[in-house]
């Protein structure tokens, strides 16, 4: 239960810092793209695009449910964690300290302005780990392909 509460609080913090996300330019290096599809269509498209890149959806967190558990009503919010074991191996072989950044994740959120996808490029989260440049570049390409597929 404590773990659920911690996750709920993290999600609550994310929600309160993303007011009017349609016009927001993140200062943390993350990227935001708006989807022209509904929340559930966007989530399904993201998961399909991840699989199309031969990556695996490892876990999903229903942020909307977590927020309700914390006493806050919100529209759709889904975190999606993804990776493939071969890329995890490449990251760890490049720099074992970078393993904390794996798996990759993104979040699909909706509000009155629409649906957005927020994510970090792998090169952004791996840049502090020497030796990961090549694998980060590979992963950047895969993440770019995922986002491009959803933006169609």
mmCIF file of C-alpha atoms in Angstrom:
data_model
loop_
_atom_site.group_PDB
_atom_site.id
_atom_site.type_symbol
_atom_site.label_atom_id
_atom_site.label_comp_id
_atom_site.label_asym_id
_atom_site.label_seq_id
_atom_site.Cartn_x
_atom_site.Cartn_y
_atom_site.Cartn_z
ATOM 1 C CA UNK A 1 0.000 0.000 0.000
ATOM 2 C CA UNK A 2 2.879 2.382 0.752
ATOM 3 C CA UNK A 3 4.220 1.794 -2.761
ATOM 4 C CA UNK A 4 0.828 2.661 -4.253
ATOM 5 C CA UNK A 5 0.668 5.823 -2.157
ATOM 6 C CA UNK A 6 4.130 6.866 -3.319
ATOM 7 C CA UNK A 7 3.146 6.310 -6.954
ATOM 8 C CA UNK A 8 -0.068 8.250 -6.440
ATOM 9 C CA UNK A 9 1.854 11.153 -4.948
ATOM 10 C CA UNK A 10 4.330 11.136 -7.822
ATOM 11 C CA UNK A 11 1.500 11.198 -10.309
ATOM 12 C CA UNK A 12 -0.233 13.954 -8.345
ATOM 13 C CA UNK A 13 2.956 16.006 -8.477
ATOM 14 C CA UNK A 14 3.174 15.454 -12.222
ATOM 15 C CA UNK A 15 -0.419 16.517 -12.739
ATOM 16 C CA UNK A 16 -0.090 19.673 -10.687
ATOM 17 C CA UNK A 17 3.014 20.698 -12.630
ATOM 18 C CA UNK A 18 1.449 20.155 -16.047
ATOM 19 C CA UNK A 19 -1.293 22.760 -15.882
ATOM 20 C CA UNK A 20 -2.298 23.746 -19.393
ATOM 21 C CA UNK A 21 0.091 21.257 -20.926
ATOM 22 C CA UNK A 22 -1.065 22.053 -24.460
ATOM 23 C CA UNK A 23 0.811 25.352 -24.266
ATOM 24 C CA UNK A 24 3.590 24.244 -21.943
ATOM 25 C CA UNK A 25 7.203 23.882 -22.974
ATOM 26 C CA UNK A 26 8.856 21.582 -20.448
ATOM 27 C CA UNK A 27 11.976 22.878 -18.762
ATOM 28 C CA UNK A 28 13.170 19.393 -17.817
ATOM 29 C CA UNK A 29 14.185 18.232 -21.293
ATOM 30 C CA UNK A 30 11.048 16.213 -21.900
ATOM 31 C CA UNK A 31 9.034 16.519 -25.077
ATOM 32 C CA UNK A 32 5.303 16.913 -25.513
ATOM 33 C CA UNK A 33 3.252 16.114 -28.577
ATOM 34 C CA UNK A 34 -0.467 16.526 -28.908
ATOM 35 C CA UNK A 35 -2.544 13.659 -30.272
ATOM 36 C CA UNK A 36 -5.471 14.157 -32.596
ATOM 37 C CA UNK A 37 -7.019 10.955 -31.283
ATOM 38 C CA UNK A 38 -9.028 10.164 -28.154
ATOM 39 C CA UNK A 39 -7.247 9.160 -24.986
ATOM 40 C CA UNK A 40 -7.956 5.424 -25.372
ATOM 41 C CA UNK A 41 -7.102 5.481 -29.091
ATOM 42 C CA UNK A 42 -3.821 7.235 -28.311
ATOM 43 C CA UNK A 43 -2.902 4.715 -25.608
ATOM 44 C CA UNK A 44 -3.678 1.837 -27.987
ATOM 45 C CA UNK A 45 -1.700 3.475 -30.805
ATOM 46 C CA UNK A 46 1.308 4.081 -28.542
ATOM 47 C CA UNK A 47 1.343 0.453 -27.392
ATOM 48 C CA UNK A 48 0.979 -0.786 -30.967
ATOM 49 C CA UNK A 49 3.770 1.540 -32.154
ATOM 50 C CA UNK A 50 6.028 0.278 -29.344
ATOM 51 C CA UNK A 51 5.440 -3.305 -30.461
ATOM 52 C CA UNK A 52 5.995 -2.306 -34.115
ATOM 53 C CA UNK A 53 9.514 -1.257 -33.073
ATOM 54 C CA UNK A 54 10.096 -4.757 -31.652
ATOM 55 C CA UNK A 55 9.974 -3.381 -28.136
ATOM 56 C CA UNK A 56 7.883 -4.755 -25.287
ATOM 57 C CA UNK A 57 5.318 -2.986 -23.161
ATOM 58 C CA UNK A 58 6.620 -3.984 -19.757
ATOM 59 C CA UNK A 59 4.121 -2.267 -17.496
ATOM 60 C CA UNK A 60 1.335 0.277 -17.416
ATOM 61 C CA UNK A 61 0.219 2.508 -14.589
ATOM 62 C CA UNK A 62 -3.326 3.828 -14.629
ATOM 63 C CA UNK A 63 -2.679 7.317 -13.327
ATOM 64 C CA UNK A 64 -6.348 8.241 -13.368
ATOM 65 C CA UNK A 65 -7.104 5.373 -10.977
ATOM 66 C CA UNK A 66 -4.142 6.301 -8.789
ATOM 67 C CA UNK A 67 -5.324 9.903 -8.595
ATOM 68 C CA UNK A 68 -8.813 8.778 -7.559
ATOM 69 C CA UNK A 69 -7.182 6.738 -4.795
ATOM 70 C CA UNK A 70 -5.476 9.956 -3.659
ATOM 71 C CA UNK A 71 -8.801 11.833 -3.675
ATOM 72 C CA UNK A 72 -8.277 13.736 -6.945
ATOM 73 C CA UNK A 73 -10.450 13.454 -10.035
ATOM 74 C CA UNK A 74 -8.629 13.703 -13.344
ATOM 75 C CA UNK A 75 -9.117 12.740 -16.935
ATOM 76 C CA UNK A 76 -7.207 9.901 -18.573
ATOM 77 C CA UNK A 77 -3.607 9.358 -17.538
ATOM 78 C CA UNK A 78 -1.573 6.277 -18.436
ATOM 79 C CA UNK A 79 2.150 5.702 -17.980
ATOM 80 C CA UNK A 80 3.644 3.106 -20.299
ATOM 81 C CA UNK A 81 7.005 1.478 -19.566
ATOM 82 C CA UNK A 82 8.740 -0.229 -22.476
ATOM 83 C CA UNK A 83 12.026 -1.781 -23.544
ATOM 84 C CA UNK A 84 13.540 -4.885 -25.087
ATOM 85 C CA UNK A 85 16.032 -7.077 -23.217
ATOM 86 C CA UNK A 86 18.681 -6.600 -25.929
ATOM 87 C CA UNK A 87 18.635 -2.821 -25.407
ATOM 88 C CA UNK A 88 18.714 -3.227 -21.663
ATOM 89 C CA UNK A 89 21.801 -5.378 -22.137
ATOM 90 C CA UNK A 90 23.387 -2.776 -24.441
ATOM 91 C CA UNK A 91 22.780 0.002 -21.921
ATOM 92 C CA UNK A 92 24.206 -2.021 -19.033
ATOM 93 C CA UNK A 93 27.228 -3.113 -21.064
ATOM 94 C CA UNK A 94 27.856 0.507 -22.050
ATOM 95 C CA UNK A 95 27.590 1.769 -18.473
ATOM 96 C CA UNK A 96 26.033 -0.291 -15.688
ATOM 97 C CA UNK A 97 25.179 2.871 -13.743
ATOM 98 C CA UNK A 98 22.711 3.804 -16.523
ATOM 99 C CA UNK A 99 20.548 0.781 -15.717
ATOM 100 C CA UNK A 100 18.434 2.951 -13.427
ATOM 101 C CA UNK A 101 17.107 4.763 -16.509
ATOM 102 C CA UNK A 102 15.738 1.572 -18.046
ATOM 103 C CA UNK A 103 13.001 0.763 -19.002
ATOM 104 C CA UNK A 104 11.963 3.794 -21.001
ATOM 105 C CA UNK A 105 8.590 5.349 -20.284
ATOM 106 C CA UNK A 106 6.105 7.851 -21.529
ATOM 107 C CA UNK A 107 2.812 9.191 -20.297
ATOM 108 C CA UNK A 108 -0.429 9.800 -22.153
ATOM 109 C CA UNK A 109 -2.595 12.441 -20.481
ATOM 110 C CA UNK A 110 -5.796 14.237 -21.328
ATOM 111 C CA UNK A 111 -7.442 17.427 -20.199
ATOM 112 C CA UNK A 112 -9.888 19.948 -21.632
ATOM 113 C CA UNK A 113 -7.316 20.907 -24.299
ATOM 114 C CA UNK A 114 -6.924 17.373 -25.645
ATOM 115 C CA UNK A 115 -4.600 14.408 -25.361
ATOM 116 C CA UNK A 116 -0.839 14.638 -25.134
ATOM 117 C CA UNK A 117 2.128 12.315 -24.992
ATOM 118 C CA UNK A 118 5.035 13.377 -22.820
ATOM 119 C CA UNK A 119 8.370 11.590 -22.950
ATOM 120 C CA UNK A 120 12.127 11.920 -22.713
ATOM 121 C CA UNK A 121 14.400 11.044 -25.595
ATOM 122 C CA UNK A 122 16.766 8.293 -24.453
ATOM 123 C CA UNK A 123 19.791 10.468 -25.296
ATOM 124 C CA UNK A 124 18.488 13.040 -22.806
ATOM 125 C CA UNK A 125 18.206 10.601 -19.919
ATOM 126 C CA UNK A 126 21.394 8.714 -20.790
ATOM 127 C CA UNK A 127 23.650 11.695 -21.551
ATOM 128 C CA UNK A 128 25.112 11.734 -18.048
ATOM 129 C CA UNK A 129 26.355 8.146 -18.457
ATOM 130 C CA UNK A 130 29.622 7.927 -20.360
ATOM 131 C CA UNK A 131 29.711 5.289 -23.073
ATOM 132 C CA UNK A 132 25.955 5.163 -23.728
ATOM 133 C CA UNK A 133 25.940 7.464 -26.757
ATOM 134 C CA UNK A 134 25.609 4.720 -29.381
ATOM 135 C CA UNK A 135 22.770 2.835 -27.689
ATOM 136 C CA UNK A 136 21.056 6.140 -26.828
ATOM 137 C CA UNK A 137 21.146 7.032 -30.522
ATOM 138 C CA UNK A 138 19.567 3.690 -31.436
ATOM 139 C CA UNK A 139 16.861 4.159 -28.827
ATOM 140 C CA UNK A 140 16.247 7.761 -29.939
ATOM 141 C CA UNK A 141 15.428 6.428 -33.395
ATOM 142 C CA UNK A 142 12.969 3.910 -31.993
ATOM 143 C CA UNK A 143 11.243 6.490 -29.783
ATOM 144 C CA UNK A 144 11.063 8.914 -32.722
ATOM 145 C CA UNK A 145 9.421 6.168 -34.793
ATOM 146 C CA UNK A 146 6.898 5.493 -32.014
ATOM 147 C CA UNK A 147 5.934 9.166 -31.781
ATOM 148 C CA UNK A 148 5.799 9.559 -35.587
ATOM 149 C CA UNK A 149 3.419 6.601 -35.808
ATOM 150 C CA UNK A 150 1.039 8.155 -33.294
ATOM 151 C CA UNK A 151 1.208 11.579 -34.981
ATOM 152 C CA UNK A 152 -0.016 10.195 -38.343
#
